[in-house]
Coordinates of N, CA and C in Angstrom, one line a residue:
X1 N -13.0 82.7 14.8 CA -12.4 82.0 15.9 C -11.4 82.9 16.6
X2 N -11.4 82.8 18.0 CA -10.4 83.7 18.7 C -9.0 83.2 18.5
X3 N -8.0 84.1 18.4 CA -6.7 83.8 18.1 C -5.9 83.1 19.2
X4 N -6.4 83.2 20.5 CA -5.8 82.6 21.6 C -6.7 81.9 22.5
X5 N -6.2 80.9 23.3 CA -7.0 80.3 24.3 C -6.5 80.7 25.7
X6 N -7.4 81.5 26.3 CA -7.0 82.1 27.6 C -7.7 81.6 28.8
X7 N -8.8 80.8 28.5 CA -9.6 80.3 29.6 C -10.4 79.1 29.2
X8 N -11.2 78.5 30.1 CA -12.0 77.3 29.8 C -13.0 77.6 28.7
X9 N -13.7 78.8 28.8 CA -14.7 79.1 27.8 C -14.1 79.2 26.4
X10 N -12.9 79.7 26.3 CA -12.2 79.8 25.0 C -11.9 78.4 24.4
X11 N -11.5 77.5 25.3 CA -11.2 76.1 24.9 C -12.4 75.5 24.4
X12 N -13.5 75.6 25.0 CA -14.8 75.0 24.5 C -15.2 75.6 23.2
X13 N -15.1 76.9 23.0 CA -15.4 77.5 21.8 C -14.5 77.0 20.6
X14 N -13.2 76.9 21.0 CA -12.2 76.4 20.0 C -12.6 75.0 19.5
X15 N -13.0 74.1 20.4 CA -13.3 72.7 20.1 C -14.6 72.7 19.3
X16 N -15.6 73.6 19.6 CA -16.8 73.7 18.8 C -16.5 73.9 17.4
X17 N -15.5 74.7 17.1 CA -15.2 75.1 15.7 C -14.6 73.9 14.9
X18 N -14.1 72.9 15.7 CA -13.4 71.7 15.1 C -14.3 70.6 14.7
X19 N -15.6 70.7 15.0 CA -16.5 69.6 14.7 C -17.7 70.0 13.8
X20 N -18.2 69.0 13.1 CA -19.3 69.2 12.2 C -20.6 69.3 13.0
X21 N -21.6 69.9 12.5 CA -22.9 70.0 13.2 C -24.0 69.9 12.1
X22 N -25.2 69.5 12.5 CA -26.4 69.4 11.6 C -27.0 70.8 11.6
X23 N -27.4 71.2 10.4 CA -28.2 72.4 10.2 C -29.7 72.1 10.5
X24 N -30.1 72.3 11.8 CA -31.4 71.9 12.2 C -32.5 72.7 11.5
X25 N -32.3 73.9 11.2 CA -33.4 74.7 10.5 C -33.7 74.0 9.1
X26 N -32.6 73.6 8.4 CA -32.8 72.9 7.2 C -33.5 71.5 7.4
X27 N -33.1 70.8 8.4 CA -33.6 69.5 8.7 C -35.1 69.6 8.9
X28 N -35.6 70.6 9.8 CA -37.0 70.7 10.0 C -37.8 71.4 8.9
X29 N -37.1 72.2 8.2 CA -37.7 72.9 7.1 C -37.9 72.0 5.8
X30 N -36.9 71.3 5.5 CA -36.9 70.4 4.3 C -37.6 69.1 4.5
X31 N -37.5 68.5 5.7 CA -38.2 67.3 6.1 C -37.9 66.2 5.1
X32 N -36.6 66.0 4.7 CA -36.2 65.0 3.8 C -36.1 63.6 4.4
X33 N -35.9 63.6 5.7 CA -35.7 62.3 6.4 C -36.9 61.9 7.2
X34 N -37.6 60.8 6.8 CA -38.8 60.4 7.4 C -38.6 59.7 8.8
X35 N -37.9 60.3 9.7 CA -37.6 59.8 11.0 C -38.9 59.9 11.8
X36 N -39.0 59.0 12.9 CA -40.3 59.0 13.6 C -40.7 60.3 14.2
X37 N -39.7 61.1 14.7 CA -40.1 62.4 15.4 C -40.5 63.4 14.3
X38 N -40.3 63.2 13.1 CA -40.9 64.0 12.0 C -42.3 63.5 11.6
X39 N -42.4 62.2 11.3 CA -43.6 61.6 10.8 C -44.7 61.4 11.9
X40 N -44.2 61.4 13.2 CA -45.2 61.2 14.3 C -44.9 62.4 15.3
X41 N -45.0 63.6 14.8 CA -44.5 64.7 15.6 C -45.5 65.3 16.6
X42 N -46.6 64.5 16.8 CA -47.5 64.9 17.9 C -47.6 63.8 19.0
X43 N -46.8 62.8 18.9 CA -46.8 61.6 19.8 C -45.7 61.7 20.9
X44 N -46.0 61.6 22.1 CA -44.9 61.6 23.2 C -44.2 60.3 23.3
X45 N -43.1 60.3 24.0 CA -42.3 59.1 24.3 C -43.0 58.3 25.3
X46 N -42.9 56.9 25.2 CA -43.6 56.1 26.1 C -43.1 56.2 27.5
X47 N -41.8 56.4 27.7 CA -41.2 56.5 29.0 C -41.6 57.7 29.7
X48 N -41.9 58.8 28.9 CA -42.4 60.1 29.5 C -43.8 59.9 30.0
X49 N -44.6 59.2 29.3 CA -46.0 58.9 29.7 C -46.0 58.1 30.9
X50 N -45.1 57.1 31.0 CA -45.1 56.2 32.2 C -44.6 57.0 33.4
X51 N -43.6 57.9 33.2 CA -43.0 58.6 34.3 C -44.0 59.5 34.9
X52 N -44.7 60.3 34.1 CA -45.7 61.3 34.6 C -46.9 60.6 35.3
X53 N -47.3 59.4 34.8 CA -48.4 58.7 35.4 C -48.0 58.2 36.8
X54 N -46.7 58.1 37.1 CA -46.3 57.6 38.4 C -45.8 58.7 39.3
X55 N -45.6 60.0 38.8 CA -45.1 61.1 39.5 C -46.0 62.3 39.4
X56 N -47.2 62.2 40.0 CA -48.1 63.3 39.9 C -47.8 64.5 40.7
X57 N -46.7 64.5 41.4 CA -46.2 65.6 42.2 C -45.4 66.6 41.4
X58 N -45.0 66.2 40.1 CA -44.2 67.0 39.3 C -45.0 68.2 38.8
X59 N -44.5 69.4 39.0 CA -45.3 70.6 38.6 C -44.6 71.4 37.5
X60 N -43.3 71.4 37.5 CA -42.6 72.3 36.6 C -41.6 71.4 35.8
X61 N -41.5 71.7 34.5 CA -40.6 70.9 33.6 C -39.9 71.8 32.6
X62 N -38.6 71.4 32.3 CA -37.8 72.0 31.2 C -37.5 70.9 30.2
X63 N -37.7 71.2 28.9 CA -37.3 70.2 27.9 C -36.1 70.8 27.1
X64 N -35.1 70.0 27.0 CA -33.9 70.5 26.2 C -33.9 69.8 24.8
X65 N -33.8 70.6 23.8 CA -33.8 70.1 22.4 C -35.2 69.5 22.1
X66 N -36.2 70.4 22.2 CA -37.6 69.9 22.2 C -38.1 69.6 20.8
X67 N -37.3 70.0 19.7 CA -37.8 69.8 18.4 C -39.1 70.5 18.1
X68 N -40.1 69.8 17.6 CA -41.4 70.4 17.3 C -42.4 70.2 18.4
X69 N -41.9 69.9 19.6 CA -42.7 70.1 20.8 C -43.6 69.0 21.3
X70 N -43.4 67.8 20.7 CA -44.4 66.7 21.0 C -44.4 66.3 22.5
X71 N -43.2 66.3 23.1 CA -43.2 65.9 24.5 C -43.5 67.1 25.4
X72 N -43.1 68.3 25.0 CA -43.4 69.4 25.8 C -44.9 69.7 25.8
X73 N -45.6 69.5 24.7 CA -47.0 69.7 24.6 C -47.8 68.6 25.4
X74 N -47.2 67.4 25.4 CA -47.9 66.4 26.2 C -47.8 66.7 27.7
X75 N -46.6 67.2 28.1 CA -46.4 67.5 29.5 C -47.4 68.6 29.9
X76 N -47.5 69.7 29.1 CA -48.4 70.8 29.4 C -49.9 70.2 29.5
X77 N -50.2 69.3 28.6 CA -51.5 68.7 28.6 C -51.8 67.9 29.9
X78 N -50.8 67.5 30.6 CA -50.9 66.9 31.9 C -50.9 67.8 33.1
X79 N -50.9 69.1 32.8 CA -51.0 70.1 33.8 C -49.7 70.7 34.3
X80 N -48.6 70.4 33.6 CA -47.3 70.9 34.1 C -47.0 72.3 33.5
X81 N -46.3 73.1 34.2 CA -45.7 74.3 33.7 C -44.4 74.0 32.9
X82 N -44.4 74.2 31.6 CA -43.3 73.7 30.8 C -42.6 74.8 30.0
X83 N -41.3 74.8 30.1 CA -40.5 75.7 29.2 C -39.7 74.7 28.4
X84 N -39.7 74.9 27.0 CA -39.0 74.0 26.1 C -38.1 74.8 25.2
X85 N -36.9 74.3 25.0 CA -35.8 75.0 24.3 C -35.4 74.2 23.1
X86 N -35.1 74.9 22.0 CA -34.5 74.3 20.8 C -33.7 75.3 20.1
X87 N -32.6 75.0 19.5 CA -31.8 76.0 18.7 C -32.3 76.2 17.3
X88 N -33.3 75.4 16.9 CA -33.9 75.6 15.5 C -35.1 76.5 15.6
X89 N -35.0 77.7 15.0 CA -36.2 78.6 14.9 C -37.3 77.9 14.1
X90 N -37.0 77.1 13.1 CA -38.1 76.4 12.3 C -38.8 75.5 13.2
X91 N -38.1 74.7 14.0 CA -38.7 73.7 14.9 C -39.6 74.4 15.9
X92 N -39.1 75.5 16.5 CA -39.9 76.2 17.5 C -41.2 76.8 16.9
X93 N -41.1 77.4 15.7 CA -42.3 77.9 15.0 C -43.3 76.8 14.8
X94 N -42.8 75.6 14.3 CA -43.7 74.5 14.1 C -44.4 74.0 15.4
X95 N -43.6 74.0 16.5 CA -44.1 73.6 17.8 C -45.2 74.6 18.3
X96 N -45.0 75.9 18.1 CA -46.0 76.8 18.5 C -47.3 76.6 17.7
X97 N -47.2 76.3 16.4 CA -48.4 76.0 15.6 C -49.1 74.8 16.1
X98 N -48.4 73.7 16.4 CA -49.0 72.5 16.9 C -49.7 72.8 18.2
X99 N -49.0 73.5 19.1 CA -49.5 73.8 20.4 C -50.8 74.6 20.3
X100 N -50.9 75.5 19.4 CA -52.2 76.3 19.2 C -53.3 75.4 18.8
X101 N -53.0 74.4 18.0 CA -54.1 73.5 17.5 C -54.7 72.6 18.6
X102 N -53.9 72.4 19.7 CA -54.4 71.5 20.8 C -54.7 72.3 22.0
X103 N -54.5 73.6 22.0 CA -55.0 74.5 23.0 C -54.4 74.2 24.4
X104 N -53.0 74.1 24.4 CA -52.3 74.0 25.6 C -51.3 75.2 25.6
X105 N -50.6 75.3 26.7 CA -49.6 76.5 26.8 C -48.2 75.9 27.2
X106 N -47.3 76.1 26.3 CA -45.9 75.8 26.6 C -45.1 77.1 26.3
X107 N -44.1 77.4 27.1 CA -43.2 78.5 26.8 C -42.1 78.0 25.9
X108 N -42.2 78.1 24.6 CA -41.2 77.6 23.6 C -40.2 78.7 23.4
X109 N -38.9 78.4 23.5 CA -37.9 79.4 23.4 C -36.8 78.9 22.4
X110 N -36.5 79.7 21.4 CA -35.4 79.3 20.4 C -34.1 79.8 21.1
X111 N -33.3 78.8 21.5 CA -32.1 79.2 22.2 C -31.1 78.0 22.2
X112 N -29.8 78.2 22.1 CA -28.8 77.2 22.3 C -28.5 77.2 23.8
X113 N -29.1 76.3 24.5 CA -28.9 76.3 25.9 C -27.5 75.9 26.4
X114 N -26.8 75.2 25.5 CA -25.4 74.8 25.9 C -24.5 76.0 25.9
X115 N -24.7 76.9 25.0 CA -23.8 78.1 24.9 C -24.3 79.3 25.7
X116 N -25.6 79.3 26.0 CA -26.2 80.5 26.6 C -26.8 80.3 28.0
X117 N -27.0 79.0 28.3 CA -27.5 78.7 29.6 C -29.0 78.9 29.8
X118 N -29.5 78.6 31.0 CA -30.9 78.8 31.4 C -30.9 79.3 32.9
X119 N -31.9 80.1 33.1 CA -32.1 80.5 34.5 C -33.4 79.8 35.0
X120 N -33.5 79.8 36.4 CA -34.7 79.1 37.0 C -34.4 77.7 37.3
X121 N -35.4 77.0 38.0 CA -35.2 75.7 38.4 C -36.5 74.9 38.1
X122 N -36.4 73.6 38.0 CA -37.5 72.7 37.6 C -37.5 71.4 38.4
X123 N -38.7 70.9 38.6 CA -38.8 69.5 39.2 C -38.3 68.4 38.3
X124 N -38.4 68.7 36.9 CA -38.1 67.6 36.0 C -37.5 68.3 34.7
X125 N -36.4 67.7 34.3 CA -35.7 68.0 33.0 C -35.8 66.9 32.1
X126 N -36.2 67.1 30.8 CA -36.3 66.0 29.9 C -35.6 66.3 28.6
X127 N -34.9 65.3 28.0 CA -34.1 65.4 26.8 C -34.4 64.2 26.0
X128 N -35.1 64.3 24.9 CA -35.4 63.2 24.0 C -34.6 63.5 22.7
X129 N -33.3 63.2 22.7 CA -32.5 63.3 21.5 C -31.5 64.4 21.3
X130 N -31.3 65.2 22.3 CA -30.3 66.3 22.2 C -28.9 65.8 22.6
X131 N -28.9 65.1 23.7 CA -27.6 64.7 24.3 C -26.7 64.0 23.3
X132 N -27.3 63.1 22.5 CA -26.4 62.3 21.6 C -25.9 63.1 20.4
X133 N -26.3 64.3 20.3 CA -25.8 65.2 19.2 C -24.7 66.1 19.8
X134 N -24.4 66.1 21.0 CA -23.4 67.0 21.6 C -22.0 66.4 21.4
X135 N -21.1 67.3 21.2 CA -19.7 66.9 21.1 C -19.2 66.5 22.5
X136 N -18.3 65.6 22.6 CA -17.9 65.1 24.0 C -17.5 66.2 24.9
X137 N -16.8 67.2 24.5 CA -16.4 68.3 25.4 C -17.6 69.1 25.9
X138 N -18.7 69.1 25.2 CA -19.9 69.8 25.7 C -20.8 69.0 26.7
X139 N -20.4 67.7 26.9 CA -21.1 67.0 27.9 C -20.8 67.6 29.3
X140 N -19.7 68.1 29.4 CA -19.3 68.8 30.7 C -20.3 69.9 31.0
X141 N -20.5 70.8 29.9 CA -21.4 71.9 30.0 C -22.8 71.4 30.3
X142 N -23.2 70.3 29.6 CA -24.5 69.8 29.8 C -24.8 69.3 31.2
X143 N -23.9 68.6 31.8 CA -24.1 68.1 33.2 C -24.1 69.3 34.1
X144 N -23.3 70.3 33.9 CA -23.3 71.5 34.8 C -24.6 72.2 34.7
X145 N -25.2 72.2 33.5 CA -26.5 72.9 33.3 C -27.6 72.1 34.0
X146 N -27.6 70.8 33.9 CA -28.6 70.0 34.6 C -28.5 70.2 36.1
X147 N -27.3 70.2 36.7 CA -27.2 70.4 38.1 C -27.7 71.8 38.5
X148 N -27.5 72.7 37.6 CA -28.0 74.1 38.0 C -29.5 74.3 38.0
X149 N -30.2 73.6 37.1 CA -31.6 73.9 36.9 C -32.5 72.8 37.6
X150 N -32.0 71.7 38.0 CA -32.8 70.7 38.7 C -32.9 71.0 40.1
X151 N -34.1 71.0 40.7 CA -34.3 71.1 42.1 C -33.7 69.9 42.8
X152 N -33.4 70.1 44.1 CA -32.9 69.0 44.9 C -33.9 67.8 44.8
X153 N -33.5 66.6 44.5 CA -34.3 65.5 44.4 C -35.1 65.5 43.1
X154 N -34.9 66.5 42.2 CA -35.6 66.6 40.9 C -35.1 65.4 40.0
X155 N -35.9 65.2 39.0 CA -35.7 64.1 38.1 C -35.2 64.6 36.7
X156 N -34.4 63.7 36.1 CA -33.9 64.0 34.7 C -34.2 62.8 33.9
X157 N -34.9 63.0 32.8 CA -35.2 61.9 31.9 C -34.5 62.1 30.6
X158 N -34.0 61.0 30.0 CA -33.1 61.1 28.8 C -33.5 59.9 27.9
X159 N -33.5 60.2 26.6 CA -33.5 59.1 25.5 C -32.3 59.4 24.7
X160 N -31.5 58.4 24.3 CA -30.3 58.6 23.4 C -30.0 57.3 22.7
X161 N -29.2 57.4 21.6 CA -28.9 56.3 20.7 C -28.1 55.2 21.5
X162 N -28.5 54.0 21.2 CA -27.8 52.9 21.9 C -26.8 52.2 21.0
X163 N -25.7 51.8 21.5 CA -24.6 51.2 20.8 C -25.0 49.7 20.4
X164 N -24.7 49.3 19.2 CA -25.0 48.0 18.8 C -26.3 47.8 18.0
X165 N -27.0 48.9 17.7 CA -28.2 48.8 17.0 C -28.2 49.5 15.6
X166 N -26.9 49.8 15.2 CA -26.7 50.3 13.9 C -27.5 51.6 13.6
X167 N -27.6 52.5 14.6 CA -28.4 53.7 14.4 C -27.6 54.9 14.4
X168 N -26.4 54.9 14.8 CA -25.6 56.1 15.0 C -24.1 55.7 15.0
X169 N -23.2 56.7 15.2 CA -21.8 56.6 15.1 C -21.3 55.8 16.4
X170 N -20.7 54.7 16.2 CA -20.1 53.9 17.3 C -18.6 54.2 17.4
X171 N -18.3 55.3 18.0 CA -16.9 55.7 18.1 C -16.6 56.2 19.5
X172 N -15.4 56.2 19.9 CA -15.1 56.7 21.3 C -14.9 58.2 21.2
X173 N -14.7 58.9 22.3 CA -14.6 60.3 22.4 C -13.4 60.9 21.6
X174 N -12.3 60.2 21.7 CA -11.1 60.7 21.0 C -11.3 60.6 19.5
X175 N -11.9 59.5 19.0 CA -12.1 59.3 17.6 C -13.1 60.4 17.0
X176 N -13.9 60.9 17.9 CA -14.9 61.9 17.4 C -14.3 63.0 16.7
X177 N -13.2 63.5 17.2 CA -12.6 64.8 16.6 C -11.9 64.5 15.3
X178 N -11.7 63.3 14.9 CA -11.2 63.0 13.6 C -12.2 62.2 12.7
X179 N -13.4 62.3 13.0 CA -14.5 61.5 12.4 C -15.4 62.4 11.7
X180 N -15.8 62.0 10.5 CA -16.8 62.7 9.7 C -18.2 62.5 10.4
X181 N -18.8 63.5 10.8 CA -20.1 63.4 11.5 C -21.1 62.8 10.7
X182 N -21.9 61.9 11.3 CA -23.0 61.2 10.5 C -24.3 61.5 11.2
X183 N -24.7 60.6 12.1 CA -26.1 60.7 12.6 C -26.1 61.1 14.1
X184 N -25.0 61.0 14.8 CA -25.0 61.3 16.2 C -24.2 60.2 16.9
X185 N -24.0 60.2 18.2 CA -23.2 59.3 18.9 C -24.0 58.2 19.6
X186 N -23.6 57.0 19.5 CA -24.2 55.9 20.3 C -23.5 55.6 21.6
X187 N -24.3 55.1 22.6 CA -23.7 54.9 23.9 C -24.0 53.5 24.4
X188 N -23.1 52.9 25.1 CA -23.3 51.7 25.8 C -24.0 52.0 27.1
X189 N -24.6 51.0 27.7 CA -25.1 51.2 29.0 C -24.1 51.6 30.0
X190 N -22.9 51.0 29.9 CA -21.8 51.2 30.8 C -21.3 52.7 30.7
X191 N -21.3 53.2 29.5 CA -20.8 54.6 29.3 C -21.8 55.6 29.9
X192 N -23.1 55.3 29.7 CA -24.1 56.2 30.3 C -23.9 56.2 31.9
X193 N -23.7 55.0 32.4 CA -23.5 55.0 33.9 C -22.3 55.7 34.3
X194 N -21.2 55.6 33.5 CA -20.0 56.3 33.8 C -20.2 57.8 33.8
X195 N -21.0 58.3 32.9 CA -21.2 59.7 32.7 C -22.1 60.3 33.8
X196 N -23.2 59.6 34.1 CA -24.2 60.2 34.9 C -24.3 59.7 36.3
X197 N -23.8 58.5 36.6 CA -24.0 58.0 38.0 C -23.2 58.8 39.1
X198 N -22.1 59.5 38.7 CA -21.4 60.3 39.7 C -22.2 61.5 40.2
X199 N -23.2 61.9 39.4 CA -24.0 63.1 39.6 C -25.5 62.8 40.0
X200 N -26.0 61.7 39.6 CA -27.4 61.4 39.8 C -27.6 60.0 40.3
X201 N -28.7 59.7 41.0 CA -29.1 58.4 41.3 C -29.7 57.8 40.0
X202 N -29.3 56.6 39.7 CA -29.9 55.9 38.5 C -31.2 55.2 38.9
X203 N -32.3 55.6 38.4 CA -33.6 55.0 38.7 C -34.0 54.0 37.6
X204 N -33.7 54.3 36.4 CA -34.1 53.3 35.3 C -33.1 53.5 34.1
X205 N -32.8 52.4 33.5 CA -32.0 52.5 32.2 C -32.3 51.3 31.4
X206 N -33.1 51.4 30.4 CA -33.6 50.3 29.6 C -33.8 50.7 28.1
X207 N -34.2 49.8 27.3 CA -34.5 50.2 25.9 C -36.0 50.7 25.8
X208 N -36.2 51.5 24.8 CA -37.5 52.0 24.5 C -38.4 50.9 24.1
X209 N -39.7 51.0 24.6 CA -40.7 50.0 24.3 C -41.7 50.5 23.2
X210 N -41.7 49.8 22.1 CA -42.7 50.1 21.1 C -44.1 49.4 21.5
X211 N -45.1 49.9 20.8 CA -46.4 49.2 21.1 C -47.3 49.8 22.1
X212 N -46.8 50.8 22.8 CA -47.6 51.5 23.9 C -48.5 52.4 23.2
X213 N -49.8 52.3 23.4 CA -50.8 53.1 22.7 C -50.6 54.6 23.0
X214 N -50.8 55.4 22.0 CA -50.7 56.9 22.1 C -49.3 57.4 22.2
X215 N -48.3 56.6 22.0 CA -46.9 57.1 22.0 C -46.2 56.9 20.7
X216 N -45.1 57.6 20.5 CA -44.4 57.4 19.3 C -43.8 56.0 19.1
X217 N -43.8 55.5 17.9 CA -43.4 54.1 17.6 C -42.1 54.2 16.8
X218 N -41.3 53.1 16.8 CA -40.2 52.9 16.0 C -38.9 53.4 16.6
X219 N -38.8 53.5 17.9 CA -37.6 54.0 18.6 C -36.9 52.9 19.4
X220 N -37.0 51.7 19.0 CA -36.4 50.6 19.7 C -34.9 50.7 19.8
X221 N -34.3 51.5 19.0 CA -32.8 51.7 19.0 C -32.4 52.7 20.1
X222 N -33.3 53.2 20.9 CA -32.9 54.2 21.9 C -32.9 53.6 23.3
X223 N -31.9 54.1 24.1 CA -32.0 53.9 25.6 C -33.0 54.9 26.1
X224 N -33.7 54.5 27.2 CA -34.5 55.5 28.0 C -33.9 55.4 29.4
X225 N -33.7 56.6 29.9 CA -33.0 56.7 31.2 C -33.8 57.6 32.1
X226 N -33.8 57.3 33.4 CA -34.4 58.2 34.4 C -33.4 58.3 35.6
X227 N -33.0 59.5 35.9 CA -32.1 59.8 37.0 C -32.7 60.8 38.0
X228 N -32.2 60.8 39.2 CA -32.7 61.7 40.2 C -31.5 62.5 40.8
X229 N -31.7 63.8 40.9 CA -30.7 64.6 41.4 C -30.3 64.2 42.9
X230 N -29.0 64.2 43.1 CA -28.5 63.8 44.5 C -28.7 65.1 45.4
X231 N -29.5 65.0 46.3 CA -29.7 66.1 47.2 C -28.5 66.4 48.0

C-alpha cells in the first residue's frame, strides 16, 4: 500500500486494500459451490437471448466479468464480434476450452478491467454478475468505463442481485466498509435507478424469468436491466 494519498487513483487503491474480495481462480478451479453459472455454464441468460432477438443491428459486444464464457459464446454464435474479460485466469481458460468445443470465436482476455481499463468501442456491453461484486467506490470507475466504451446510443445490459430475495448482502454503501464480505451486494430497484439513470436511458428493469427454453435456470433472485447510452 502506498504511504500517502496524493490523488484520486491513490484514494481508490487505498479503499481497495480495505475490503475483502473473492479468490475467483479458486472459485472456478475448486467448483465447490453448485451455483447455476457453474452447473449450467453453457447456457445464456434469458434477457440476453431476448435482447439480441430484437436488436439484430448489434454487431460488436464487450462482456465484463464473463466467467466461463456462456454469454459471450452465445453472442458470438449469433454473429457478433465479441471481446470478453474476466480477472480469473482459470475462468478464461475454461471459457476458451468450451468455445473450441462449439466452434465459435470470442476474444477472451484475462484482465481486471476496473483497474486497467479497456480500449475500443462497442454497440453493446453486457455484465452478468460482475457489478454486484464491486466495492461502492469502484462503481464510479465502472460507470466511467461504460461511458468510454459504449458507442453513442449503444446498449448496456446488466444482471445483479436483488434486495429482498435473501441472495446477497443487504447493506448500504457505508456499512460495506465495516462488513464481513459474504456473497455480494444486493440492490433495490430504486438504487439501480439512482446509480444508472443519470447516465443512461432506462429501457427495462425487471426480475429474471425462469422457464425460457435454452437459457440458464434458477436466477429468479436477479434483476435484469437494459440501458441505452445517452447520445
